[in-house]
């Protein structure tokens, strides 16, 4: 599924906010890119 740059930006900000608030441990973007909060400093 292709997403536009605008959507990607919005998604990134949303994910970043979640990371900062510590609400999630892992968040998937697309199919192969995964942000793993537990393993990233």
N, CA, C and O of each residue as an XYZ file, in Angstrom:
164
protein
N       0.844     -1.201      0.000
C       0.000      0.000      0.000
C       0.875      1.245      0.000
O       1.683      1.447      0.906
N       0.712      2.052     -0.994
C       1.499      3.283     -1.087
C       0.824      4.393     -0.281
O      -0.395      4.558     -0.322
N       1.624      5.132      0.436
C       1.071      6.282      1.159
C       1.804      7.542      0.733
O       2.995      7.516      0.424
N       1.075      8.631      0.725
C       1.667      9.888      0.279
C       2.640     10.434      1.326
O       2.637     10.004      2.479
N       3.458     11.375      0.907
C       4.447     11.963      1.808
C       3.760     12.669      2.969
O       4.234     12.640      4.105
N       2.629     13.305      2.659
C       1.865     14.003      3.687
C       1.380     13.037      4.755
O       1.495     13.307      5.950
N       0.839     11.913      4.315
C       0.358     10.904      5.257
C       1.515     10.342      6.069
O       1.399     10.112      7.272
N       2.641     10.126      5.381
C       3.808      9.573      6.050
C       4.297     10.518      7.143
O       4.682     10.091      8.232
N       4.271     11.826      6.824
C       4.706     12.816      7.802
C       3.791     12.805      9.021
O       4.250     12.800     10.163
N       2.480     12.801      8.754
C       1.512     12.812      9.840
C       1.682     11.564     10.711
O       1.633     11.631     11.939
N       1.882     10.430     10.044
C       2.050      9.173     10.747
C       3.295      9.237     11.623
O       3.284      8.785     12.768
N       4.373      9.805     11.072
C       5.624      9.904     11.811
C       5.462     10.742     13.080
O       5.944     10.367     14.149
N       4.783     11.867     12.948
C       4.552     12.725     14.112
C       3.713     12.003     15.154
O       3.972     12.109     16.352
N       2.705     11.267     14.693
C       1.835     10.516     15.592
C       2.628      9.458     16.342
O       2.510      9.318     17.559
N       3.438      8.715     15.593
C       4.264      7.673     16.196
C       5.254      8.278     17.180
O       5.448      7.755     18.277
N       5.883      9.391     16.779
C       6.862     10.048     17.625
C       6.222     10.494     18.940
O       6.819     10.375     20.010
N       4.998     11.009     18.838
C       4.261     11.418     20.037
C       4.002     10.234     20.948
O       4.112     10.340     22.169
N       3.658      9.106     20.344
C       3.413      7.902     21.130
C       4.695      7.425     21.793
O       4.687      6.983     22.942
N       5.797      7.520     21.056
C       7.080      7.102     21.607
C       7.419      7.951     22.825
O       7.849      7.435     23.857
N       7.221      9.263     22.693
C       7.539     10.178     23.782
C       6.667      9.912     25.000
O       7.136      9.991     26.135
N       5.399      9.597     24.764
C       4.488      9.385     25.875
C       4.619      7.973     26.437
O       4.063      7.658     27.489
N       5.366      7.119     25.718
C       5.591      5.767     26.211
C       4.341      4.905     26.155
O       4.206      3.948     26.918
N       3.424      5.243     25.250
C       2.160      4.506     25.175
C       2.317      3.190     24.424
O       1.530      2.261     24.602
N       3.343      3.123     23.584
C       3.529      1.906     22.797
C       4.933      1.365     22.937
O       5.853      2.093     23.309
N       5.099      0.085     22.639
C       6.410     -0.529     22.680
C       6.920     -0.780     21.275
O       8.122     -0.721     21.016
N       5.986     -1.062     20.366
C       6.396     -1.324     18.996
C       5.337     -0.767     18.045
O       4.137     -0.894     18.292
N       5.789     -0.159     16.970
C       4.846      0.408     16.008
C       5.326      0.108     14.605
O       6.481      0.363     14.262
N       4.434     -0.436     13.796
C       4.814     -0.799     12.430
C       4.431      0.280     11.441
O       3.314      0.796     11.468
N       5.375      0.620     10.558
C       5.069      1.547      9.469
C       5.242      0.775      8.166
O       6.323      0.262      7.878
N       4.191      0.698      7.398
C       4.285     -0.026      6.133
C       4.446     -1.515      6.386
O       3.858     -2.058      7.322
N       5.238     -2.174      5.559
C       5.373     -3.612      5.666
C       6.694     -4.024      6.296
O       6.728     -4.909      7.151
N       7.784     -3.384      5.877
C       9.065     -3.853      6.374
C       9.725     -2.936      7.402
O      10.625     -3.355      8.130
N       9.273     -1.681      7.456
C       9.894     -0.767      8.423
C       9.186     -0.842      9.763
O       7.995     -0.550      9.865
N       9.913     -1.226     10.770
C       9.325     -1.354     12.095
C      10.162     -0.579     13.110
O      11.388     -0.688     13.142
N       9.479      0.194     13.925
C      10.180      0.898     14.993
C      10.022      0.085     16.272
O       8.907     -0.116     16.753
N      11.122     -0.372     16.809
C      11.056     -1.130     18.050
C      11.604     -0.253     19.168
O      12.808     -0.009     19.255
N      10.708      0.208     20.008
C      11.077      1.159     21.048
C      11.998      0.521     22.073
O      12.870      1.182     22.636
N      11.800     -0.762     22.309
C      12.553     -1.437     23.354
C      14.029     -1.593     22.996
O      14.891     -1.622     23.874
N      14.312     -1.694     21.688
C      15.693     -1.937     21.302
C      16.407     -0.674     20.855
O      17.612     -0.692     20.604
N      15.662      0.430     20.755
C      16.299      1.673     20.322
C      16.552      2.589     21.515
O      15.662      2.813     22.334
N      17.768      3.115     21.606
C      18.116      4.029     22.701
C      17.411      5.368     22.572
O      17.598      6.247     23.413
